[in-house]
Short mmCIF file of C-alpha atoms and ligand atoms in Angstrom, two decimals:
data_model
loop_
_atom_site.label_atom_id
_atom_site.label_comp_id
_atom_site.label_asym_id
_atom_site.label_seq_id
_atom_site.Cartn_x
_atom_site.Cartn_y
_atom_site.Cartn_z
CA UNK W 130 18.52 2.11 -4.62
CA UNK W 131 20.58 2.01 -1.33
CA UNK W 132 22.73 4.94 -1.48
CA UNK W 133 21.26 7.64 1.32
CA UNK W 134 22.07 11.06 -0.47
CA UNK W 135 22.19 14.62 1.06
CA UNK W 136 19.56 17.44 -0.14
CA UNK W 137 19.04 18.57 -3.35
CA UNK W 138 20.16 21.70 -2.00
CA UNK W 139 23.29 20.71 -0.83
CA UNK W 140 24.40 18.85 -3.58
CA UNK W 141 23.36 22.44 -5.86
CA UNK W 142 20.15 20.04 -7.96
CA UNK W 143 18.39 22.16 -10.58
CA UNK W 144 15.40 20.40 -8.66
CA UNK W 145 15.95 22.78 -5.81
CA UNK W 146 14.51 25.17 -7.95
CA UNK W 147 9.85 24.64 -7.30
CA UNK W 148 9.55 25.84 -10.57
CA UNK W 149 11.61 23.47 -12.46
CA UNK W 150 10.02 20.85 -10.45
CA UNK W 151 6.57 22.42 -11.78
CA UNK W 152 7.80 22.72 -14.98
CA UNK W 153 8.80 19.00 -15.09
CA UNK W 154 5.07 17.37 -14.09
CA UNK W 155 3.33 20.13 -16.44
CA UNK W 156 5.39 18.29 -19.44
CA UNK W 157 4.81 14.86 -19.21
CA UNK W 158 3.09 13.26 -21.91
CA UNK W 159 0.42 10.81 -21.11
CA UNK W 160 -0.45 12.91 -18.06
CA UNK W 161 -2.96 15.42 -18.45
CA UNK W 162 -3.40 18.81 -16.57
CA UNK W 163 -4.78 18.08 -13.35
CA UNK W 164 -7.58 20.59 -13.69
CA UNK W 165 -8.91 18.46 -16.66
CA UNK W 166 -10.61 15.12 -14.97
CA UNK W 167 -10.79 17.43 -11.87
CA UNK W 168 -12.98 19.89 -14.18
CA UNK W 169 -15.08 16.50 -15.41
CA UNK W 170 -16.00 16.16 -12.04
CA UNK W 171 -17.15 19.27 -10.83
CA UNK W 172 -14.33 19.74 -8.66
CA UNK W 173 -12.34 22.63 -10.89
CA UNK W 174 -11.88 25.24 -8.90
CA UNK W 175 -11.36 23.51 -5.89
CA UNK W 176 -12.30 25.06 -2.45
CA UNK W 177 -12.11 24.39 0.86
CA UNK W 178 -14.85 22.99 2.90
CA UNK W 179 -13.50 24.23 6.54
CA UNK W 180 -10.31 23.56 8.44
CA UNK W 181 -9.83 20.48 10.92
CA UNK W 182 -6.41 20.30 10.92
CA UNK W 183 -3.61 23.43 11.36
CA UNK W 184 -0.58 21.61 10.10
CA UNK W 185 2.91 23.00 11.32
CA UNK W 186 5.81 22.40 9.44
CA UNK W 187 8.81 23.17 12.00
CA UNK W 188 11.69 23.09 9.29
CA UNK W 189 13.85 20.60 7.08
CA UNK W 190 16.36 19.66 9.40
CA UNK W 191 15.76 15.88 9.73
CA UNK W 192 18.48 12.94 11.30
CA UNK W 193 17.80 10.73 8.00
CA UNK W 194 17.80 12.24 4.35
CA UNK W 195 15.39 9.56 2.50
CA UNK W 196 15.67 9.18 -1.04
CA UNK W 197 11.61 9.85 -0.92
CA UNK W 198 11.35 13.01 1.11
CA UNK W 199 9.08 15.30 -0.22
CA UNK W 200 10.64 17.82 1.69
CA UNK W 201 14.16 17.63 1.05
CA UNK W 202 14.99 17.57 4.53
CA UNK W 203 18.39 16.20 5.88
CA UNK W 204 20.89 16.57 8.40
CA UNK W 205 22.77 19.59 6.23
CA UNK W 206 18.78 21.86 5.95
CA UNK W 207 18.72 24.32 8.99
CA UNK W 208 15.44 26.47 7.92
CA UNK W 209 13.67 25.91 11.12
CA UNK W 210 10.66 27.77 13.05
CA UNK W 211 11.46 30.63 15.76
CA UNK W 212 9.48 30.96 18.78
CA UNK W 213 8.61 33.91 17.67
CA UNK W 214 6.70 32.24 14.53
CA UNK W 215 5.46 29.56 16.98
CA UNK W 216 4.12 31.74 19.14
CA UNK W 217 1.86 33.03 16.21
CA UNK W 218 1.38 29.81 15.14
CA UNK W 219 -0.60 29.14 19.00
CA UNK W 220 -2.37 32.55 19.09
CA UNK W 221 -3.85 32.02 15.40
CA UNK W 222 -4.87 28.68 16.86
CA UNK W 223 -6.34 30.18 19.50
CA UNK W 224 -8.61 31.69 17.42
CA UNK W 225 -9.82 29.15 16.54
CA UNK W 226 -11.99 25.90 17.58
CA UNK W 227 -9.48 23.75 15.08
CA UNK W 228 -9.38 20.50 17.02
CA UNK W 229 -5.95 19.09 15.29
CA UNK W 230 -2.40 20.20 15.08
CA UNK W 231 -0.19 17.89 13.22
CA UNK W 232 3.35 18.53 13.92
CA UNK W 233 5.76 17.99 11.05
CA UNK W 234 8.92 18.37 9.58
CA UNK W 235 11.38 17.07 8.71
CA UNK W 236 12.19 15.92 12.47
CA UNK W 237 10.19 18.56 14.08
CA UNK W 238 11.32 17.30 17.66
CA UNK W 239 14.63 18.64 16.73
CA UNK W 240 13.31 22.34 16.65
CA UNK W 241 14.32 23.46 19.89
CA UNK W 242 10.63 24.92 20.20
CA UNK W 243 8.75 21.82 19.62
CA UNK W 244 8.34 21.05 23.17
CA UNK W 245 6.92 23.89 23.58
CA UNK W 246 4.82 24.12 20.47
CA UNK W 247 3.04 20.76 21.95
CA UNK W 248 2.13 21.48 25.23
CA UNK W 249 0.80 25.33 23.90
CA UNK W 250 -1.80 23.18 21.96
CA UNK W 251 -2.25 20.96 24.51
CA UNK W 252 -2.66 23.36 27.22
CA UNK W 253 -5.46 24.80 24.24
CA UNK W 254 -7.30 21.41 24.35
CA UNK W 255 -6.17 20.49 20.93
CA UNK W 256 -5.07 17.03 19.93
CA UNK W 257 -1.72 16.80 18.87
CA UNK W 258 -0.17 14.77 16.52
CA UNK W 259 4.26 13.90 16.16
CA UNK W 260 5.12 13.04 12.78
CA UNK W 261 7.88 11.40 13.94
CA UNK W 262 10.72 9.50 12.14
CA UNK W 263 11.47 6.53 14.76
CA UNK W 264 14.99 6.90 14.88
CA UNK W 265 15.20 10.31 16.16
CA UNK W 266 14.07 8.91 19.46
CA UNK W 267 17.27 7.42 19.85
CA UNK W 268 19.11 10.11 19.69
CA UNK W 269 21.24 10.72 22.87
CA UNK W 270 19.66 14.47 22.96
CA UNK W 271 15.55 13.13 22.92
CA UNK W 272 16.50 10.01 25.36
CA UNK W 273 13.39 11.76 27.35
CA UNK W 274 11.16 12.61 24.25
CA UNK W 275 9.12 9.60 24.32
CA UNK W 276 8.42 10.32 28.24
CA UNK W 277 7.33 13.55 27.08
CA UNK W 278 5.11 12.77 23.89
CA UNK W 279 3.17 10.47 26.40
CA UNK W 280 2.86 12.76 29.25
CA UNK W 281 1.35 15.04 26.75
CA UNK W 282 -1.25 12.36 25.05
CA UNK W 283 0.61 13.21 21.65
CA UNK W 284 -0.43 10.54 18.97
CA UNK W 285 2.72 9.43 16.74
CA UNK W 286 2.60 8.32 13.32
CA UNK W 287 5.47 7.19 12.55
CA UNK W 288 7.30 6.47 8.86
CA UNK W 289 7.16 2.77 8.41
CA UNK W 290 7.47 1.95 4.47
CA UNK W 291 7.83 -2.06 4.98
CA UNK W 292 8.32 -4.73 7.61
CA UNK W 293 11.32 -6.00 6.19
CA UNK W 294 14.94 -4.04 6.83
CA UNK W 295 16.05 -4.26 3.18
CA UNK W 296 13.29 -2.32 1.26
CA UNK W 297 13.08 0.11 4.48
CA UNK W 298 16.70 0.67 4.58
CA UNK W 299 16.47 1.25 0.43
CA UNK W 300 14.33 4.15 0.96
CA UNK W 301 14.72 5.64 4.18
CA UNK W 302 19.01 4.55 4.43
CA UNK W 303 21.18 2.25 6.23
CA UNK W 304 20.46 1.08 9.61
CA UNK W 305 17.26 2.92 10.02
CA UNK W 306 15.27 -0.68 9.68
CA UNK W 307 17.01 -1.62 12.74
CA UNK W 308 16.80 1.93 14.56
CA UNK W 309 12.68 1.88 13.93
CA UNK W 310 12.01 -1.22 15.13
CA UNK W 311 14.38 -0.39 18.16
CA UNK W 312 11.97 3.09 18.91
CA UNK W 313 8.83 1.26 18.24
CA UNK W 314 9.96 -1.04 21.25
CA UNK W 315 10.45 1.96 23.06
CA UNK W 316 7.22 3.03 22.25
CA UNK W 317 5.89 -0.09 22.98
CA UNK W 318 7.48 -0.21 26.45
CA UNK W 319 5.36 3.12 27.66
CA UNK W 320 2.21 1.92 26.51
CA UNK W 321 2.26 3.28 22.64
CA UNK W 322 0.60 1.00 20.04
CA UNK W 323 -0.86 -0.95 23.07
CA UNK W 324 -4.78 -1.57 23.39
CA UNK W 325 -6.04 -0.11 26.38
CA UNK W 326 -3.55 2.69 26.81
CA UNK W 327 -5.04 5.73 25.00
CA UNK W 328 -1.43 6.20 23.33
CA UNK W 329 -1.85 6.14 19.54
CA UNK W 330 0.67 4.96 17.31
CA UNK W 331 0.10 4.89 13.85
CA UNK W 332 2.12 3.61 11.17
CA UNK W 333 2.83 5.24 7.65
CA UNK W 334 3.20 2.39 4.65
CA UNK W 335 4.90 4.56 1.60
CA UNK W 336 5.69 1.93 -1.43
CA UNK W 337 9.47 1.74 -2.12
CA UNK W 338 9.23 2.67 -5.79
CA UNK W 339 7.63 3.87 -8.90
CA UNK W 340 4.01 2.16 -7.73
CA UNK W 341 1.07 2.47 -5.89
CA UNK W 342 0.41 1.68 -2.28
CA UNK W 343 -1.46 -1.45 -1.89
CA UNK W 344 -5.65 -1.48 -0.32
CA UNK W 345 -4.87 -0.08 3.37
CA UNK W 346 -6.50 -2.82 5.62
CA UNK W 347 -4.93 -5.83 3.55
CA UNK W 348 -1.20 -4.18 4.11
CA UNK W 349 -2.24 -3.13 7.68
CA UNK W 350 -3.56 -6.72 8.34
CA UNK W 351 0.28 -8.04 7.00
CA UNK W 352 2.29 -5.36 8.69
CA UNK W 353 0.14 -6.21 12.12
CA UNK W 354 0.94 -10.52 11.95
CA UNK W 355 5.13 -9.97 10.51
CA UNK W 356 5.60 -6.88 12.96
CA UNK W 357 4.20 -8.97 15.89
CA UNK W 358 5.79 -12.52 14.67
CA UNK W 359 9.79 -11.03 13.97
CA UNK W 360 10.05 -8.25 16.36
CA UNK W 361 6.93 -8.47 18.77
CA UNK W 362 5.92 -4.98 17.85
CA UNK W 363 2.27 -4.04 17.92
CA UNK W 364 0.60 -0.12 16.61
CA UNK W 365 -2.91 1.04 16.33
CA UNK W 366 -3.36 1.84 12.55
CA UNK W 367 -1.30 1.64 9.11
CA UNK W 368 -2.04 3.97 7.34
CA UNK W 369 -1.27 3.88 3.14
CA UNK W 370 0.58 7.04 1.57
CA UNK W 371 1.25 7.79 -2.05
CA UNK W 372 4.89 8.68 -2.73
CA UNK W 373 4.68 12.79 -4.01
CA UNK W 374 6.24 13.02 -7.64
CA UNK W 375 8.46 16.24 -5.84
CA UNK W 376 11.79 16.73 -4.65
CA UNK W 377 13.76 14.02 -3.82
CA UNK W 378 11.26 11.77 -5.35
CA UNK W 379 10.92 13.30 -8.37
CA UNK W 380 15.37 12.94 -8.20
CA UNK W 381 14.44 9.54 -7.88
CA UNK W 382 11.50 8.96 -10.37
CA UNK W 383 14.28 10.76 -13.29
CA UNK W 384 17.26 9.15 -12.77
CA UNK W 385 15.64 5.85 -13.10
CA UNK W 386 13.73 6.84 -16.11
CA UNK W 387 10.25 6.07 -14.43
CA UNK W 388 8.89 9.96 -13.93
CA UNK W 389 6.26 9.14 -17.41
CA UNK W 390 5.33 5.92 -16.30
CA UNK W 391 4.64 7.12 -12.54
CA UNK W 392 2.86 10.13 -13.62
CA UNK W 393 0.81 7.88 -16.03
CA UNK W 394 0.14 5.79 -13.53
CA UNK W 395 -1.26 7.97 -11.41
CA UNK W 396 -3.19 10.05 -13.83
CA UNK W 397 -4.58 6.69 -15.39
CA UNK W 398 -5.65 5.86 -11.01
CA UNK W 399 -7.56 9.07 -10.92
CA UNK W 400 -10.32 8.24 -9.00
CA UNK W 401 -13.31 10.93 -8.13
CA UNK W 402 -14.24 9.67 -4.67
CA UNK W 403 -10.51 10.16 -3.45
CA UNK W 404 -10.74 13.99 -5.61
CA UNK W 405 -13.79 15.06 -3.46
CA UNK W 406 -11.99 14.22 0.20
CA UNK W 407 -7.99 15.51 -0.33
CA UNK W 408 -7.09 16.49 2.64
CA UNK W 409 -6.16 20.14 1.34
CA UNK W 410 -9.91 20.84 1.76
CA UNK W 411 -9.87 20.52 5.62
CA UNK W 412 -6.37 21.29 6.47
CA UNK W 413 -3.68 24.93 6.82
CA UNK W 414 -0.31 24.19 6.76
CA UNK W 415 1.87 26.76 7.63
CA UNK W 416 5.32 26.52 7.10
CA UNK W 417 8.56 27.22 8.90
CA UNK W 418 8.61 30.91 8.56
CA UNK W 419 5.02 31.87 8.98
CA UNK W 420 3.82 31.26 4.85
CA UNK W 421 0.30 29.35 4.42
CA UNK W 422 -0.30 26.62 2.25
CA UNK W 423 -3.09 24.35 1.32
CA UNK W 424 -1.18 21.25 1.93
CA UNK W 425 2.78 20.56 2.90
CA UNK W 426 3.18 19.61 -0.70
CA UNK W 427 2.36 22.87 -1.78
CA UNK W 428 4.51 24.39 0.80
CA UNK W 429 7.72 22.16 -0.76
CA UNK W 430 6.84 23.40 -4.66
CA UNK W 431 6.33 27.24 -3.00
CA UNK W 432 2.59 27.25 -3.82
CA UNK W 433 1.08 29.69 -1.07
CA UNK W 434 -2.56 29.82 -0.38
CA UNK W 435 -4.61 31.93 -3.16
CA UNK W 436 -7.36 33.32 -4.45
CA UNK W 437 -7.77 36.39 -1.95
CA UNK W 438 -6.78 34.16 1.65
CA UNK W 439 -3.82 35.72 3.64
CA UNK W 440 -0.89 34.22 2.82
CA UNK W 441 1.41 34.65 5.99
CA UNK W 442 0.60 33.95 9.60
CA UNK W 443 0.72 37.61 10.54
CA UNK W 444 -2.54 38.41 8.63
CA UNK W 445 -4.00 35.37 9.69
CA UNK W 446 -8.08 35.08 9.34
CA UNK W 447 -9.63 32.48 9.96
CA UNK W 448 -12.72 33.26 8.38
CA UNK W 449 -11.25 34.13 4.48
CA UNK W 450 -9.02 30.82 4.80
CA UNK W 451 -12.17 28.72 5.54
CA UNK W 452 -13.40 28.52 2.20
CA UNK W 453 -10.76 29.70 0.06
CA UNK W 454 -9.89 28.13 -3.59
CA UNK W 455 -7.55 25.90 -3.47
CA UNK W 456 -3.80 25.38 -5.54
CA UNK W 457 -3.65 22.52 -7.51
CA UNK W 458 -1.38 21.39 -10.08
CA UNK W 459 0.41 17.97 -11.32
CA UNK W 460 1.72 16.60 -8.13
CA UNK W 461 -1.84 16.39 -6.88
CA UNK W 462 -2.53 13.18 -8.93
CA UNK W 463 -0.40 11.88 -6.08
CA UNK W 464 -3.25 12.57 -3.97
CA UNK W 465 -6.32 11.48 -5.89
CA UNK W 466 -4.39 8.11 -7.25
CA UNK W 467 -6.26 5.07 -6.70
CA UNK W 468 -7.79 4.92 -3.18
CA UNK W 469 -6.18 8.43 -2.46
CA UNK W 470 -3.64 9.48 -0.27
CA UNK W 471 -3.58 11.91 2.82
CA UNK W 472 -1.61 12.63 5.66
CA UNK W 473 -4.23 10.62 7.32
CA UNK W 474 -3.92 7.39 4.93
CA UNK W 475 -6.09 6.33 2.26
CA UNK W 476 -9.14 8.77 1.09
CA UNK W 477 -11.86 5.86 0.19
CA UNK N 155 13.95 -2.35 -33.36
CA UNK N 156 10.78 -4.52 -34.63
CA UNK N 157 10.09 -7.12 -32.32
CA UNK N 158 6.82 -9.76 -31.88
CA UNK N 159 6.02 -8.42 -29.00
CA UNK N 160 5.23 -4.40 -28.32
CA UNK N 161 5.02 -3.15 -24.98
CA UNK N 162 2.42 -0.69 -25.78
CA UNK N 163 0.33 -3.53 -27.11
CA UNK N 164 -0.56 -4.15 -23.17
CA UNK N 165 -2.57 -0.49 -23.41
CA UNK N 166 -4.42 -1.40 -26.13
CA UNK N 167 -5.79 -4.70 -24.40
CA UNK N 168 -9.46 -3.62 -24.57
CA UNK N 169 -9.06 -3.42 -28.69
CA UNK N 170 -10.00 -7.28 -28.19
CA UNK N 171 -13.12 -6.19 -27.33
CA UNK N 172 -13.97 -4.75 -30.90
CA UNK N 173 -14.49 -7.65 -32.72
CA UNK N 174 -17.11 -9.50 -30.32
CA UNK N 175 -18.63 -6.83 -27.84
CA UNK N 176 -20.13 -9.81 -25.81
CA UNK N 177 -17.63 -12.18 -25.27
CA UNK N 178 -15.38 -9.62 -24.59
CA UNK N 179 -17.45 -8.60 -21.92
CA UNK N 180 -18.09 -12.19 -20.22
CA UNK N 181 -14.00 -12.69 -20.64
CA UNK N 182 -13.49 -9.00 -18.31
CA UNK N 183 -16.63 -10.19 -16.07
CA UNK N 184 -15.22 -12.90 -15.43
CA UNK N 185 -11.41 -11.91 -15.49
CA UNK N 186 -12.41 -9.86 -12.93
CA UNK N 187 -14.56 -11.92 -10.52
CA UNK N 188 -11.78 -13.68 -10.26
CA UNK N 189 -9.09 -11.11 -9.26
CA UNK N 190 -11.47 -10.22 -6.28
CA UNK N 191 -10.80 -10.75 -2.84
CA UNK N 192 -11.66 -13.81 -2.08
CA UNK N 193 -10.82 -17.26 -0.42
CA UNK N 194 -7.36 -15.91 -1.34
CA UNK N 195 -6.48 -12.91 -0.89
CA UNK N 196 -5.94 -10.51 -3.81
CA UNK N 197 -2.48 -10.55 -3.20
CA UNK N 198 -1.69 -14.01 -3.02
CA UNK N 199 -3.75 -14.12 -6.33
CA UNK N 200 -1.40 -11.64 -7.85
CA UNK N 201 1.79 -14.06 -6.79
CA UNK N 202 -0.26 -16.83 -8.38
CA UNK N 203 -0.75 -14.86 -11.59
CA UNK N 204 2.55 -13.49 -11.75
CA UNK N 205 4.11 -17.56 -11.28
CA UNK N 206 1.39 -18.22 -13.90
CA UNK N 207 2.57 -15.58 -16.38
CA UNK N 208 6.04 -17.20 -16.50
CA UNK N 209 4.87 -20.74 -16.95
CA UNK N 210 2.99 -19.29 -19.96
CA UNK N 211 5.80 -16.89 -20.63
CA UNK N 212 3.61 -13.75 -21.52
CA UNK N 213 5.65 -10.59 -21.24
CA UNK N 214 2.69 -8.07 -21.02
CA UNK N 215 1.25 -10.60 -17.92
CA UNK N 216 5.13 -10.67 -16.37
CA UNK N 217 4.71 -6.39 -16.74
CA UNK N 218 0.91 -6.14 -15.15
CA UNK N 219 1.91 -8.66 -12.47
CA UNK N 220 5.40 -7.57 -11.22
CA UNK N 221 3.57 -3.81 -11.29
CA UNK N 222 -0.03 -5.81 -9.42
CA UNK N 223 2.24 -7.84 -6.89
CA UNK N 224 4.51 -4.71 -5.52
CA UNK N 225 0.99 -2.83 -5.21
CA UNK N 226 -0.37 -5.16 -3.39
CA UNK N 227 2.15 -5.40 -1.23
CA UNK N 228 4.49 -8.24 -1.58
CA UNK N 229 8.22 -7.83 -2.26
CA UNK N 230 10.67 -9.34 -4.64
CA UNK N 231 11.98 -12.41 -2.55
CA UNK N 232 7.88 -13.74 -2.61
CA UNK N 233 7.66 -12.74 -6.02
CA UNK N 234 11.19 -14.61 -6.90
CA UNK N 235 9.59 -17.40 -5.20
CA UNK N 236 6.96 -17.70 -6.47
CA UNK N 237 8.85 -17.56 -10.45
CA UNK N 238 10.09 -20.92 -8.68
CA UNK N 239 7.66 -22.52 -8.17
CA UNK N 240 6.48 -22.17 -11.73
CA UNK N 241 9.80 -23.12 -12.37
CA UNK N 242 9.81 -26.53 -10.41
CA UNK N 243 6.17 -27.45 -11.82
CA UNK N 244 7.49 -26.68 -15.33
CA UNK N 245 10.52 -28.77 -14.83
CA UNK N 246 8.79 -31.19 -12.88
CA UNK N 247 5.98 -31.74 -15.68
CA UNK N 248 9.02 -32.49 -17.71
CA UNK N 249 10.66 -34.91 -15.80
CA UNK N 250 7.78 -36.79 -14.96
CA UNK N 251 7.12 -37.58 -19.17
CA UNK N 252 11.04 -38.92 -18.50
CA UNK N 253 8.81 -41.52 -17.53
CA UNK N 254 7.24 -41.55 -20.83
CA UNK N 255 10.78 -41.76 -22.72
CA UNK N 256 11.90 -44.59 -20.10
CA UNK N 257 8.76 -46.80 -21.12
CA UNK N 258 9.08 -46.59 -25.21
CA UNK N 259 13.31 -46.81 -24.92
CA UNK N 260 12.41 -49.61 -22.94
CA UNK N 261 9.89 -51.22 -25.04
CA UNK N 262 12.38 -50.85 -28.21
CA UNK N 263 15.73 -51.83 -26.01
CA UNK N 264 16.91 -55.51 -26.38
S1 SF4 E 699 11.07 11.56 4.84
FE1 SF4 E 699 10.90 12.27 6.97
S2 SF4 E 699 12.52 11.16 8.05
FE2 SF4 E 699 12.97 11.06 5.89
S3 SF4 E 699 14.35 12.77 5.46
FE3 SF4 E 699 12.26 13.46 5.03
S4 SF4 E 699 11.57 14.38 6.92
FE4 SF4 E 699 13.36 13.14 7.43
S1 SF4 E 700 -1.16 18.00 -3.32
FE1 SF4 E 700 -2.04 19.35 -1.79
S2 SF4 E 700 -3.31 20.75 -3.00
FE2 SF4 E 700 -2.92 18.99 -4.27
S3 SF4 E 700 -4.67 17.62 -3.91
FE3 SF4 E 700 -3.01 17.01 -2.54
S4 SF4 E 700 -3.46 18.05 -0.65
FE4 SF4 E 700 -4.63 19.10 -2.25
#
């Protein structure tokens, strides 16, 4: 599973199309609706408990084009956030006493705003968070971005699915092994990752494949001695993410024949604890031109917020979005799977 | 095509359990006490099983424990080692009853 592809969209994939995607994960046999063990436990409808992290997504265009991006992103995708948008995005903030913002993309340092998108929040008191590839920090154009995401106390996590090149370089595409471990020494260098520094670093462990991510500490705890052993690398946290049956995964899960099984797998992993804390219920995501979602997944299958909440940035309110009822569908077994999965690692 | 062995059969694991409720129950109790972390690592556990599945050449174990090692973390160059070293013990228990053969030609050899 080597070859690095372009996006769906470029390459014209009936996938492009959310409701085919939809359509798919509503089909599978073996897999029942979501709403039904969610329903068993209380938890159909699902609503919001508050918001504790405003989530901006700051476009596709990305430097790599994984074969597991739930976003589709890739060098060809130019949807990207104006100022104009970002400058909503920071005044909605503002009305707020959200303490995160969790900058995303695909590479959102390549949105010519994202500098300034950071040190808005900053300059609000908010902590920030990069959710940053590695590689892009090599680029000749962000030689100074690492400089800046310290000056500005950002936290990083950064896209790490495994400690050894080959299974990285299967998922994420040739080279980029090589080009991470290259940044993380970067990092490294300016104090990131190192105890003592107060510049976080966290690490994001996706499987390569059709399975589950392992417990989080006992992959953290092997990531931590083989990082620090080959390559003299150290981080803060690992954190454990469950690969999204969407987009380019969901490319992937078909052609090799493994979409049942994975969905199967994940339905069969449903697991209450993980249910009650997805991270939908304490998060906004907002995506590149202004829409709200629950969650960047339900941004990529074009699932806007319901049930009554504002649905664009320009009627933002903070109070209606607080405890609105939440979108859920098949792909969110990719969230409640085993020890869960969030943005933020595992759930229990 | 109608085979021995059914893939589905691995699903339908817990039917064992119908025809004694009890020792079914001691055999999972157990089956899983020993899975746990412990001494060793649930992962190195899962490389153990996995070696042990091909020594006793169970397909539904090879399935559960290719699946069980990857999700706990370990990639296929461990988990090809480790079919190796089931390997060498198998072959090795073999060679070593050479031993056997060597003593009764031996015994019957002018
Ligand atoms: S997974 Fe991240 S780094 Fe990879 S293509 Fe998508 S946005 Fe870019
Ligand atoms: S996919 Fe989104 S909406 Fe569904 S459970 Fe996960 S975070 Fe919530």
């Amino acid at each position: 599973m080597s070859e690095t592809k372009l996006s769906l969209k470029a390459r014209g994939s009936v996938l492009t199309s959310e409701n085919e995607q939809l359509r798919i994960l509503s089909e599978i046999k073996g897999c029942p609706p979501f709403e039904a063990p969610m329903g068993r436990i209380g938890l159909d409808p699902l609503y919001a408990t508050g918001i504790s992290i405003f989530q901006m997504n700051l476009g596709k265009l990305c430097n790599q084009a994984c074969r597991h991006c739930h976003v589709d992103a890739a060098p060809d995708r130019r949807e990207m956030m104006t100022r104009e948008t970002a400058e909503a995005c920071i005044d909605a903030l503002a009305q707020t006493d959200i303490p995160t913002v969790d900058i995303t993309g695909g590479a959102p340092e390549l949105n010519p705003h994202f500098r300034w998108v950071v040190a808005a929040a900053r300059a609000l008191g908010r902590h920030v968070i990069d959710r940053c590839n590695l590689s892009v920090l090599l680029l000749p154009s962000q030689a100074d971005l690492a400089a800046f995401l310290a000056d500005h106390q950002v936290e990083i996590i950064a896209s790490l699915p495994y400690y050894r090149p080959a299974q990285t370089d299967a998922q994420r595409g040739e080279g980029i092994f090589e080009k991470s471990i290259a940044a993380l020494r970067l990092l490294n260098q300016i104090g990131y990752g190192v105890e003592g520094s107060g510049l976080i670093l966290n690490l994001v462990h996706n499987p390569v494949g059709a399975f589950l991510p392992p417990k989080q500490e006992a992959i953290e705890a092997q990531f931590r001695k083989e990082l620090k052993l080959r390559y003299g690398v150290v981080f803060n946290r690992l954190y454990t993410i469950t690969n999204m049956p969407i987009s380019r995964f969901l490319e992937f899960l078909i052609e090799t024949g493994n979409v049942g099984g994975y969905m199967e797998r994940l339905a069969n992993a449903f697991n209450p604890a993980a249910a009650a804390g997805v991270m939908c219920r304490y998060t906004l995501s907002v995506g590149w031109d202004g829409t709200l979602y629950d969650c960047d997944f339900n941004q990529m299958l074009d699932l806007p917020v319901d049930g009554g909440a504002p649905r664009h940035l320009s009627d933002f309110d903070p109070a209606a979005l607080h405890h609105r009822r939440i979108v859920t569908g098949n792909h969110c077994y990719g969230c409640t799977a085993g020890a869960g999965s969030s943005c933020g690692g595992a759930l229990t | 095509m109608e085979t021995y062995y059914h893939p589905g059969d691995l699903g339908k694991f817990a039917e064992m359990g119908k025809g004694n409720k009890e020792l079914w129950e001691k055999f999972t109790s157990y089956y899983n006490a020993v899975f746990a972390e412990g001494a060793l690592t649930e992962r190195e556990k899962a490389l153990i099983a996995l070696a042990v599945s091909h020594a006793v050449q169970c397909p539904y174990c090879i399935d559960s424990y290719t699946q069980a090692c990857l999700e706990k973390g370990s990639n296929v160059e461990e988990m090809t080692e480790a079919v190796h070293v089931a390997c060498a013990i198998r072959g090795g228990a073999s060679l070593v009853h050479g031993v056997q053969m060597r003593n009764v030609a031996q015994k019957l050899s002018m």
